[in-house]
Short mmCIF file of C-alpha atoms and ligand atoms in Angstrom, two decimals:
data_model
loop_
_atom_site.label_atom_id
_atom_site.label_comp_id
_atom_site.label_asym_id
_atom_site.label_seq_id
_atom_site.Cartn_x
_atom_site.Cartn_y
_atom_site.Cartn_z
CA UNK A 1 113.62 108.26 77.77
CA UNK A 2 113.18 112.00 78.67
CA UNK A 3 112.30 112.05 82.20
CA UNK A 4 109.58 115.00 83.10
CA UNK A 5 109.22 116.11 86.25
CA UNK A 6 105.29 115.85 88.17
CA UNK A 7 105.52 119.00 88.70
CA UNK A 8 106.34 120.15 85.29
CA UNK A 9 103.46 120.49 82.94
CA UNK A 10 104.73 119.80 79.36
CA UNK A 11 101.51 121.15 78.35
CA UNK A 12 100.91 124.54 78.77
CA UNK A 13 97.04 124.63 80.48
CA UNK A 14 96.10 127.77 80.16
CA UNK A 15 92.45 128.58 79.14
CA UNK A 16 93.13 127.96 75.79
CA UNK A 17 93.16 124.97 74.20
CA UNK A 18 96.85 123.36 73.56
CA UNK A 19 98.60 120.17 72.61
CA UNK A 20 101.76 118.33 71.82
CA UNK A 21 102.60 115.22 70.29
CA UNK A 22 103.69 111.99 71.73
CA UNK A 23 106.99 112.08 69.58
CA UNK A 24 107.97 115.71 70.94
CA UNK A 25 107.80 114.19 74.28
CA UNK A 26 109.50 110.50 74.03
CA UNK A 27 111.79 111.47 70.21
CA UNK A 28 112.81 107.57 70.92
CA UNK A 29 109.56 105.78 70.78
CA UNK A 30 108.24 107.65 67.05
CA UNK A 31 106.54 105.05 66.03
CA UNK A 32 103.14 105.38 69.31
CA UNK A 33 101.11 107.78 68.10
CA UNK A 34 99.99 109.71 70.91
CA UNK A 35 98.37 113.68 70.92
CA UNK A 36 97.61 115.10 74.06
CA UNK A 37 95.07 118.36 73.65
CA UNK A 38 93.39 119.62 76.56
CA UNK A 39 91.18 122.52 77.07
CA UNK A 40 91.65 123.05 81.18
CA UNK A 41 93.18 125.63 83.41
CA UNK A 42 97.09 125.07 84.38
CA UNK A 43 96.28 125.18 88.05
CA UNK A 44 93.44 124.30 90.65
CA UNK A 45 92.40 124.10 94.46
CA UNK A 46 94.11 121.25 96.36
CA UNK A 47 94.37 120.15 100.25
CA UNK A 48 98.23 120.41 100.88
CA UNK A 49 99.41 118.31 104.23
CA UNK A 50 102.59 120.71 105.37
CA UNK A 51 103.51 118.73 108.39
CA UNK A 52 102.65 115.75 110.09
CA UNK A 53 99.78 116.06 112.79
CA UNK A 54 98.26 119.40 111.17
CA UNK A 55 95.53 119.87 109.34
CA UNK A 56 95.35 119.86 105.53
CA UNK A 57 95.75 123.52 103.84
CA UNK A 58 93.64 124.54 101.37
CA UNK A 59 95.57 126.11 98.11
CA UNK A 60 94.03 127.67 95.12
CA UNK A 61 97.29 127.29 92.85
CA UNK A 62 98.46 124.16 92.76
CA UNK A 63 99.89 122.94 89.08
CA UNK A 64 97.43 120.38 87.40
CA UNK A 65 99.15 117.20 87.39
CA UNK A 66 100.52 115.93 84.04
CA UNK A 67 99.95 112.58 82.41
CA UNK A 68 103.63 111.44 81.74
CA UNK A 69 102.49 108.42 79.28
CA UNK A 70 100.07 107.14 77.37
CA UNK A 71 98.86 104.30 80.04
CA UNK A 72 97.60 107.46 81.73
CA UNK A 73 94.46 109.85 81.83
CA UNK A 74 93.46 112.86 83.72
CA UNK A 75 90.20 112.69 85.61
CA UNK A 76 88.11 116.06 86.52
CA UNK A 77 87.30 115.08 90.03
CA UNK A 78 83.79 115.52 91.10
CA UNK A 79 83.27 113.22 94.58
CA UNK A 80 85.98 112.39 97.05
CA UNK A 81 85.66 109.02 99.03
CA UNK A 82 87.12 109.60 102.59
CA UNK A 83 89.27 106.53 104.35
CA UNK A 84 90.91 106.25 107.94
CA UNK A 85 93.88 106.48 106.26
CA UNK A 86 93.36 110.10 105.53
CA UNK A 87 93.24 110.82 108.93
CA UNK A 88 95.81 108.48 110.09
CA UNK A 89 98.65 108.87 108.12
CA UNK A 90 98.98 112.57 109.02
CA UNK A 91 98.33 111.70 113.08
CA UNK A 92 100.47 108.78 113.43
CA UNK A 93 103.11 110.58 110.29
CA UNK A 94 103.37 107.50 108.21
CA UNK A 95 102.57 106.90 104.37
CA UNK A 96 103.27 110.83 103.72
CA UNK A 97 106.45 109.99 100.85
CA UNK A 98 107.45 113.98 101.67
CA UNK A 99 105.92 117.63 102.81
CA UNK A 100 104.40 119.31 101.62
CA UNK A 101 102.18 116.42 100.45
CA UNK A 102 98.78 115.74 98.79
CA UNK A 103 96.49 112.98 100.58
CA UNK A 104 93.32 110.86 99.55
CA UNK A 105 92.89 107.63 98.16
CA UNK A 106 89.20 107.40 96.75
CA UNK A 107 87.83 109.55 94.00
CA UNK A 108 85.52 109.43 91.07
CA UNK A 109 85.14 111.91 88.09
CA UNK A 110 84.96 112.39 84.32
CA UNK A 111 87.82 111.46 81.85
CA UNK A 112 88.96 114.78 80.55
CA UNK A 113 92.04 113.18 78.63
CA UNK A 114 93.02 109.56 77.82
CA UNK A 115 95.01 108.40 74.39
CA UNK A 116 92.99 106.49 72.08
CA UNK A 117 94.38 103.51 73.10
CA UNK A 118 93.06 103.62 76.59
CA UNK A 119 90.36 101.15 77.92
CA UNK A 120 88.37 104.61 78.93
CA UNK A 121 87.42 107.39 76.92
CA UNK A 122 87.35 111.19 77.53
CA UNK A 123 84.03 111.55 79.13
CA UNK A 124 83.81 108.21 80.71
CA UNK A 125 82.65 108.60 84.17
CA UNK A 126 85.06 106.43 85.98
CA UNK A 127 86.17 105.87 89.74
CA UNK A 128 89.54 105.29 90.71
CA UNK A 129 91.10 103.56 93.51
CA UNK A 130 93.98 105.92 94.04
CA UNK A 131 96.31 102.83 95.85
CA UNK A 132 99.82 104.53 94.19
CA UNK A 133 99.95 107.22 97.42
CA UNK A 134 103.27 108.15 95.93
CA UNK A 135 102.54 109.15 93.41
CA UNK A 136 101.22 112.25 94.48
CA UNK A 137 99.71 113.24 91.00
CA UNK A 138 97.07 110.40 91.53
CA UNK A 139 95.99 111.96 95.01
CA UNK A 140 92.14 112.38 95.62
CA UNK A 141 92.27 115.61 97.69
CA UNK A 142 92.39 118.08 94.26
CA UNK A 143 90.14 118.82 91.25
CA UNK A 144 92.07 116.90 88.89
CA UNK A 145 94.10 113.39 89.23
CA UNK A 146 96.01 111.59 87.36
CA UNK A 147 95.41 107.39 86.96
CA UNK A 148 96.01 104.88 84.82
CA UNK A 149 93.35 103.71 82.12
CA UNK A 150 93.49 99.63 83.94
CA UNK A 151 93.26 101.54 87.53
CA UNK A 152 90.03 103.44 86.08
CA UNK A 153 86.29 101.51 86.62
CA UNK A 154 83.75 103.25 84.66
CA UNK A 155 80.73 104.04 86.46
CA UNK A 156 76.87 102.82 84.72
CA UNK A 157 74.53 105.85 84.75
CA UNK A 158 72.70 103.33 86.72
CA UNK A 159 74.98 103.96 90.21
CA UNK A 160 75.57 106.99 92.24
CA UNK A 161 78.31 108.59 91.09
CA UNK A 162 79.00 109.68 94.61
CA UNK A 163 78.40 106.10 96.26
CA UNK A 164 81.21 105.14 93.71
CA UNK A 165 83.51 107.31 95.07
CA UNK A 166 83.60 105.77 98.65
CA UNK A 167 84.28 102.19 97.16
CA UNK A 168 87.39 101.64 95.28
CA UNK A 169 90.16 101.28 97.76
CA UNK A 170 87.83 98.76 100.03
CA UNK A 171 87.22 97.11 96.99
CA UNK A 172 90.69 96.54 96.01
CA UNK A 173 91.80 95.15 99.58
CA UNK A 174 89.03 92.97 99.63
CA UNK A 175 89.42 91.33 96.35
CA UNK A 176 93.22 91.20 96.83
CA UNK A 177 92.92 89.56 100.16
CA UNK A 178 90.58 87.29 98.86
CA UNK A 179 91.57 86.45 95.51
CA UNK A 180 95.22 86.63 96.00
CA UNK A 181 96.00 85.80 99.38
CA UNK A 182 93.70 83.61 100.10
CA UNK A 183 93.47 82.08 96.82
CA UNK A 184 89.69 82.16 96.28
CA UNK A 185 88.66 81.78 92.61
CA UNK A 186 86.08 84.64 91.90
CA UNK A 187 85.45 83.06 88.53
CA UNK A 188 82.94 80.39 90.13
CA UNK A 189 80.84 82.99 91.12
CA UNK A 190 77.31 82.41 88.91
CA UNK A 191 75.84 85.80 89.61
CA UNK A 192 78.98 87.96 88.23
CA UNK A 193 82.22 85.50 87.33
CA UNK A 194 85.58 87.67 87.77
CA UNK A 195 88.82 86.68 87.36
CA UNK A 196 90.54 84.13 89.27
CA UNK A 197 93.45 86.45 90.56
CA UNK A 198 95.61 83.53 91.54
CA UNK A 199 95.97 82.60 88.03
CA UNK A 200 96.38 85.88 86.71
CA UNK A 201 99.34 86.58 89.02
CA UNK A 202 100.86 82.98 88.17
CA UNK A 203 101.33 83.97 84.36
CA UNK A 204 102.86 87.12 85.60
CA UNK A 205 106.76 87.80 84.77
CA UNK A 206 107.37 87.05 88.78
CA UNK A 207 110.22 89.98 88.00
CA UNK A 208 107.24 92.14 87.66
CA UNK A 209 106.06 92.12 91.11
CA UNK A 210 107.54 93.81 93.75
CA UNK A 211 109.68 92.43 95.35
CA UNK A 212 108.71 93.45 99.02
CA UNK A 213 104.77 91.16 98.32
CA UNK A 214 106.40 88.62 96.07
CA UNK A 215 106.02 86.14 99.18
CA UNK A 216 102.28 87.70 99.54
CA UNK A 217 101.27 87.00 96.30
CA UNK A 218 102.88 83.81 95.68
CA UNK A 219 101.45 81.70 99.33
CA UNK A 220 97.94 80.99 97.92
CA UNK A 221 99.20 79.66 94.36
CA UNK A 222 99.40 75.55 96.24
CA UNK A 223 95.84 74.37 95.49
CA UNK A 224 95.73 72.58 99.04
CA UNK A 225 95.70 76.33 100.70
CA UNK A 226 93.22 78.13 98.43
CA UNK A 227 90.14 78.86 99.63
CA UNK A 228 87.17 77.10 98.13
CA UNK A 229 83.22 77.06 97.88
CA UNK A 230 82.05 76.18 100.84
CA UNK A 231 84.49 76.87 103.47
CA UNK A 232 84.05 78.80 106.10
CA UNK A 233 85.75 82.33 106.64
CA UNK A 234 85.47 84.65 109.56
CA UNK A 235 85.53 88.49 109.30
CA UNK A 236 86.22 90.83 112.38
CA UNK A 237 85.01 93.89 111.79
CA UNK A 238 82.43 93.19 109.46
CA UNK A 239 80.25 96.41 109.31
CA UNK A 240 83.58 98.91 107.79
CA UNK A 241 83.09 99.70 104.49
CA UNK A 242 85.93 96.86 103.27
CA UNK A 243 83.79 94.45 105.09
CA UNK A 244 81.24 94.99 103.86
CA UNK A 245 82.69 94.45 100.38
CA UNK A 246 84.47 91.77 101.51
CA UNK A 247 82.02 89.84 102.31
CA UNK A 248 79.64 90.44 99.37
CA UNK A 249 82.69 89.29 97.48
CA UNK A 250 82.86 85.89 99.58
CA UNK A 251 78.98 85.18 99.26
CA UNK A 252 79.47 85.56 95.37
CA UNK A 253 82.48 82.87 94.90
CA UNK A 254 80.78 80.78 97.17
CA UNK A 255 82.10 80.90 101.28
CA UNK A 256 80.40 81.13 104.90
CA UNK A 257 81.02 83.81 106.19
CA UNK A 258 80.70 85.07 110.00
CA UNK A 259 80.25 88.56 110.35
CA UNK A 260 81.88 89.88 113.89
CA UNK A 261 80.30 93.30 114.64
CA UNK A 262 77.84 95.49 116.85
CA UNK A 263 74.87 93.67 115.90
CA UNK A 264 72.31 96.05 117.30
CA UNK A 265 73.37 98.20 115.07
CA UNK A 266 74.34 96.93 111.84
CA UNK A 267 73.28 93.04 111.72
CA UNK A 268 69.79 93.85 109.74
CA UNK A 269 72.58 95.09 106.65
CA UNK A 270 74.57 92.06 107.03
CA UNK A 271 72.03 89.78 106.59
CA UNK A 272 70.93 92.15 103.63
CA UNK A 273 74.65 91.18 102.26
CA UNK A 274 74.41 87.37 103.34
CA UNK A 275 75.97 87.19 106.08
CA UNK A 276 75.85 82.92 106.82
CA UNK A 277 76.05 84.09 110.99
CA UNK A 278 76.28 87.23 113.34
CA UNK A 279 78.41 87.29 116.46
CA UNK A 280 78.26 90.37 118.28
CA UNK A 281 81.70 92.32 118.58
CA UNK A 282 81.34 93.53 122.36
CA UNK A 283 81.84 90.37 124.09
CA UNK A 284 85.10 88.94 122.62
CA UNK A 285 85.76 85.79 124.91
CA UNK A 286 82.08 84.67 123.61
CA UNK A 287 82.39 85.94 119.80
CA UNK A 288 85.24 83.54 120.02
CA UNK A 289 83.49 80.53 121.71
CA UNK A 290 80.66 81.20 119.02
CA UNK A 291 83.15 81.38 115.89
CA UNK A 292 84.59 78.30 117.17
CA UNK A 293 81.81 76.59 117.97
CA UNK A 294 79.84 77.41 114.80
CA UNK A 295 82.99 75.97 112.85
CA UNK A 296 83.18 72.97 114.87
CA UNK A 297 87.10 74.23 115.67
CA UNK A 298 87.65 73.77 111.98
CA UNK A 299 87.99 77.41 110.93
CA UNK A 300 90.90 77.65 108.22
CA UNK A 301 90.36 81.48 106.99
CA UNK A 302 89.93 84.94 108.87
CA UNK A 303 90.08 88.24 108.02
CA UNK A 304 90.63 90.97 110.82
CA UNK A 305 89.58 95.09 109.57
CA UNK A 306 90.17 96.44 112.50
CA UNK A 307 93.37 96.30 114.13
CA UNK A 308 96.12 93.86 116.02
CA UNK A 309 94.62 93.71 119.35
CA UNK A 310 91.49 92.16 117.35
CA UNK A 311 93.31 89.77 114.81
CA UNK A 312 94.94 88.48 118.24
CA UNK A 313 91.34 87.82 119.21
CA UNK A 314 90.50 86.22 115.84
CA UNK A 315 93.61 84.13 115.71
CA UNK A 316 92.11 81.57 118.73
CA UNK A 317 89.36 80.83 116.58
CA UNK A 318 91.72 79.17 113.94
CA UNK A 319 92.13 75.47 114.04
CA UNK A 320 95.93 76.08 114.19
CA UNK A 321 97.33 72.70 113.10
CA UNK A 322 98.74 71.01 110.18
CA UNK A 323 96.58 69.12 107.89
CA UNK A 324 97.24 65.51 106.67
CA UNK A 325 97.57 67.21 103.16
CA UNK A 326 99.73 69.61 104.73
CA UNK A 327 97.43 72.63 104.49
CA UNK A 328 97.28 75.74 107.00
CA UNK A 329 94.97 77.90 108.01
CA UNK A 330 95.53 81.30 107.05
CA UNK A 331 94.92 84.88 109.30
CA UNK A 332 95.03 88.58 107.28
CA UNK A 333 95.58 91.24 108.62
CA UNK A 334 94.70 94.41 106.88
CA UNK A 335 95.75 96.97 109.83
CA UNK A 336 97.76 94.90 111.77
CA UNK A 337 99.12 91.63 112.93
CA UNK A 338 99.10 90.14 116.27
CA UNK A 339 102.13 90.05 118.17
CA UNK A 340 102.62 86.04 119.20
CA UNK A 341 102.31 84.06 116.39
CA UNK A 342 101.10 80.47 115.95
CA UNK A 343 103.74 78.02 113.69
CA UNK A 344 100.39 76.23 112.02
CA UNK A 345 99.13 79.60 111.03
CA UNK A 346 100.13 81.25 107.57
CA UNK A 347 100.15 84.93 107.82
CA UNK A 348 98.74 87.41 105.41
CA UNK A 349 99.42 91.79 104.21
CA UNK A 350 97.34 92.73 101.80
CA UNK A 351 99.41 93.30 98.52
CA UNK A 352 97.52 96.62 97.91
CA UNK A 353 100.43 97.67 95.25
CA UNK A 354 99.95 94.42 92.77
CA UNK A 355 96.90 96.73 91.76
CA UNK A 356 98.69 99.53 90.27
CA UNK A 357 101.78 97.79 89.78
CA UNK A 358 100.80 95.22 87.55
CA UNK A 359 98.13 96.19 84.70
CA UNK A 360 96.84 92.53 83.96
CA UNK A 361 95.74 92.52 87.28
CA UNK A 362 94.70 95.93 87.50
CA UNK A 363 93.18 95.90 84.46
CA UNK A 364 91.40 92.33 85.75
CA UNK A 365 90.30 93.98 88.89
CA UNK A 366 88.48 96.90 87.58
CA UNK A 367 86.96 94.91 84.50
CA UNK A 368 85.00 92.77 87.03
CA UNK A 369 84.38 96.09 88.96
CA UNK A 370 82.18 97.34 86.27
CA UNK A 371 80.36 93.89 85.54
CA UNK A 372 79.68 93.96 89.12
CA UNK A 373 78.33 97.98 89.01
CA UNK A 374 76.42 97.36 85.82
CA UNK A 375 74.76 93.74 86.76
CA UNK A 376 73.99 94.89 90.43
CA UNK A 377 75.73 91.92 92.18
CA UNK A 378 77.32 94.53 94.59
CA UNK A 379 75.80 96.76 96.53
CA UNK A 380 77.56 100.19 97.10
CA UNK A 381 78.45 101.50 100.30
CA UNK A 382 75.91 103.98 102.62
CA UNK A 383 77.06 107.48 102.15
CA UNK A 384 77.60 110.18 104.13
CA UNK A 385 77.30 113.07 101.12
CA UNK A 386 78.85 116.32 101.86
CA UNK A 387 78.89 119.57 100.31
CA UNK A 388 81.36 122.37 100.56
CA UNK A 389 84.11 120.59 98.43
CA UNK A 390 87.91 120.28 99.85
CA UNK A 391 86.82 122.97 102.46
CA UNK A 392 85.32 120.56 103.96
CA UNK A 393 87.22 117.80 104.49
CA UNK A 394 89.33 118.76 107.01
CA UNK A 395 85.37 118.48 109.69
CA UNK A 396 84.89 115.81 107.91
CA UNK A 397 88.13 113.77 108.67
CA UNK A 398 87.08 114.85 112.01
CA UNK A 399 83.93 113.44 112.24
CA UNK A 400 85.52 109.96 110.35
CA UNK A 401 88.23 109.55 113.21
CA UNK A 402 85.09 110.13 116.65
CA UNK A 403 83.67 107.06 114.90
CA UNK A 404 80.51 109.62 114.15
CA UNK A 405 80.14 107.84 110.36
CA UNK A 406 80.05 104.59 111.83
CA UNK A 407 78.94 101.90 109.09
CA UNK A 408 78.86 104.62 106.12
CA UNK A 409 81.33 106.47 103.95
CA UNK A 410 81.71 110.23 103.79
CA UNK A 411 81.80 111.13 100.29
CA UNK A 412 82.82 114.92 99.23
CA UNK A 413 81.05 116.69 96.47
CA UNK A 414 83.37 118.52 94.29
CA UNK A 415 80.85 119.01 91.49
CA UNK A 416 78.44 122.24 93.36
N1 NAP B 501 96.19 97.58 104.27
C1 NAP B 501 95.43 98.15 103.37
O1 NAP B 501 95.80 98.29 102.21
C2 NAP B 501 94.05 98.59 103.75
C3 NAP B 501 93.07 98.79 102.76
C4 NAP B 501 91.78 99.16 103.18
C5 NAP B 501 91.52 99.36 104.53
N2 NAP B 501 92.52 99.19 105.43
C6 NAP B 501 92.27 99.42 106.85
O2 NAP B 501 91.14 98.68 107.25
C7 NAP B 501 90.45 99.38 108.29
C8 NAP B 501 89.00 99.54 107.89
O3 NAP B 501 88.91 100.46 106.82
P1 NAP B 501 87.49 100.90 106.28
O4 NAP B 501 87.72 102.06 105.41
O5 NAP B 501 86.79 99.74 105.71
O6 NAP B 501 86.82 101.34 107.66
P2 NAP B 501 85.50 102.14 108.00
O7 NAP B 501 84.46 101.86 106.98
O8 NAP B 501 85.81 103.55 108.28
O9 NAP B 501 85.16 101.40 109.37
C9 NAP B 501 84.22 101.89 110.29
C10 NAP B 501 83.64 100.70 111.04
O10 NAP B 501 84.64 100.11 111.90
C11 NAP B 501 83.92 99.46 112.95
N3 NAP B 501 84.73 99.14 114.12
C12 NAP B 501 85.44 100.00 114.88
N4 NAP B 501 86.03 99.34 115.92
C13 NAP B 501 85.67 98.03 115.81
C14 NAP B 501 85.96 96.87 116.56
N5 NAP B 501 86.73 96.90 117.65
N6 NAP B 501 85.43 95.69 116.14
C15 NAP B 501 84.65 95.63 115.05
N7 NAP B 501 84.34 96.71 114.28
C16 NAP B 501 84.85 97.90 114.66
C17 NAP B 501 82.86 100.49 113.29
O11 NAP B 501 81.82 99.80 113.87
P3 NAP B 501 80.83 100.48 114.96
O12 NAP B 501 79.79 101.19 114.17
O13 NAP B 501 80.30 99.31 115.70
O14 NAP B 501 81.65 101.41 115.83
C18 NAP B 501 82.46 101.06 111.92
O15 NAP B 501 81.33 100.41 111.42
C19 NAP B 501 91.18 100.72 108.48
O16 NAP B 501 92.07 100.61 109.56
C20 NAP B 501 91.94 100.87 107.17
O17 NAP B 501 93.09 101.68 107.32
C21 NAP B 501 93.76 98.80 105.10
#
């Protein structure tokens, strides 16, 4: 197969309208029919990142990015979903694949090219979860991205295209964590079934999966350790936007869920989302005592958001034994792990990558995504919406990392 380079554009995009056929670009594979044509400029404004700890740079010429097969389509970019991550990766210098770089992991936009074939079509407002960071035609922080047609949720004209934008990423983690991981079938939710992800990954070609969350993505297959209606699960760090999502996804397949969180401030939304019990984040030893006490000592499932020094704190409320059946309980963390680990306690990573790695799931993932949009069963995110476009995002990164947005996404407008 002809290998063509990111940074090449096969298609010439100037301002007139070009296109090329499938066969020119893969002579092997004659028999796909596949014809890009795309009316677009060749270049646009991106935020490069041209060394670790600095801010990004704005550029007016950087190449469009090229679709490279027909599994992908090019998305005209018109909000921008900000994450920690944004922030963090340049201060701390990790997930940055090389400099200069291109950042952002949220966006939503209209389909300005997809092959017939595609589960979108050209005009489609869609959002993407942009999980593939190396991939650094799929980055958020330019005009136009590339994704892939099963990594693309199309958007009702019923929700905020900008709320949309600040959703995809916490909505992936959460339903991963959940649904994989943990082994909780979304399919006996009554409001808005989805798919049971354990399943889906169990008729996967295991050679398929990478092999660095094979382990991941195989622990919650055993039916003893799966979550199930009913159970209990705690969540530290309830009120961040994957939280939030997470546990609207819990309420819907049927758990009890305990919110940990500043209470004064965002326990009236919680309850809004069903949140089964608050317990107030700022006195740990008794958030603890109230977890465990709540749970009768029988907590099995825990999610921390925040960080290692608080999945330490969420680990003692775990009833860390054996079962007669031989069951666990199970701890995820989704930025961090603690340190001294319990033998009774199975261990959880997110497997963020089965997402764009494998399309059944993918494809899975964002099908229920749009059920859940279009029948209401999940409410969006609060929004921060900002003008000024990628000038901006720099002040807003800013604000993101004081803890100024606290509870709500900033969202970029690209579209004034
Ligand atoms: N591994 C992955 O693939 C993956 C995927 C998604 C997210 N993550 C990570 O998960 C974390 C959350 O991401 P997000 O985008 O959902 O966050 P976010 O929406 O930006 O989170 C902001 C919230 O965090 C709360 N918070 C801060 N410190 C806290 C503490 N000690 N205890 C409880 N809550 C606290 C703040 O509450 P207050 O208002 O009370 O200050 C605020 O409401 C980030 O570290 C992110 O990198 C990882």
């Amino acid at each position: 197969m002809t290998v063509i380079s990111a940074y090449t554009p096969f298609v010439s995009l100037n301002d007139k309208q070009h296109s090329i056929s499938y066969e020119e670009i893969y002579p092997e594979e004659r028999s796909e029919k596949f014809t890009f044509a795309y009316l677009g400029p060749s270049t646009q404004r991106a935020l490069l990142l041209k060394a670790a700890r600095e801010q990004y740079t704005l550029v007016t010429d950087h190449a469009v990015p090229s679709i490279l097969n027909k599994d992908e389509i090019l998305v005209k970019i018109v909000a921008i979903g900000l994450n920690p991550i944004d922030w963090k990766g340049p201060a701390f210098n990790f997930g940055i694949p090389s400099l200069p770089w291109v950042n952002g992991r949220d966006l939503a936009g209209i389909v300005v090219k997809a092959d017939k074939s595609a589960r979108v079509r050209e005009g489609d407002i869609v959002l993407v979860p942009s999980t593939d960071y190396r991939d650094i035609r799929k980055a958020a922080f330019q005009e136009y991205a590339i994704a892939t047609h099963f990594n693309a949720a199309r958007i009702p004209p019923t929700r905020s295209i900008h709320a949309s934008a600040s959703l995809g990423v916490a909505f992936v983690a959460s339903a991963l964590a959940l649904g994989v991981s943990f082994g909780l079938d979304f399919a006996l939710s009554s409001a808005c079934p989805g798919p049971d992800l354990t399943e889906v990954v169990r008729q996967l070609d295991m050679e398929t999966i990478p092999a660095d969350i094979r382990e991941e993505c195989y622990s919650g297959l055993s039916k003893i350790e799966r979550v199930k209606p009913g159970d209990w699960i705690a969540i530290w760090g309830a009120s961040t936007t994957t939280g939030y999502i997470t546990l609207q996804l819990a309420k819907l397949a049927g758990l009890k869920v305990i919110c940990v969180a500043d209470i004064a401030r965002h326990g009236a939304r919680l309850v809004d989302l069903g949140a089964d019990v608050l317990v107030d984040r700022h006195d740990t030893q008794r958030a603890i005592d109230i977890i465990k006490g709540v749970t009768r000592g029988k907590l099995r499932y825990a999610i921390d958001i925040v960080g290692k020094d608080t999945a330490t704190l969420l680990q003692h409320t775990l009833e860390a034994v054996v079962r007669e059946d031989g069951s666990h309980a199970h701890l995820l963390g989704l930025t961090g792990l603690p340190k001294d680990r319990n033998s009774h306690i199975i261990y959880h990573t997110v497997p963020i990558k089965l997402f764009h790695e494998s399309p059944p799931v993918g494809e899975q993932m964002v099908s229920w995504l749009e059920n859940l949009l279009h029948s209401g069963a999940l409410q969006l995110p609060e929004i921060i919406r900002t003008e000024g476009g990628l000038g901006n995002v720099n002040a807003s990164l800013e604000l993101l990392r004081q803890g100024t947005a606290s509870g709500k996404r900033i969202v970029i407008d690209l579209a004034g």
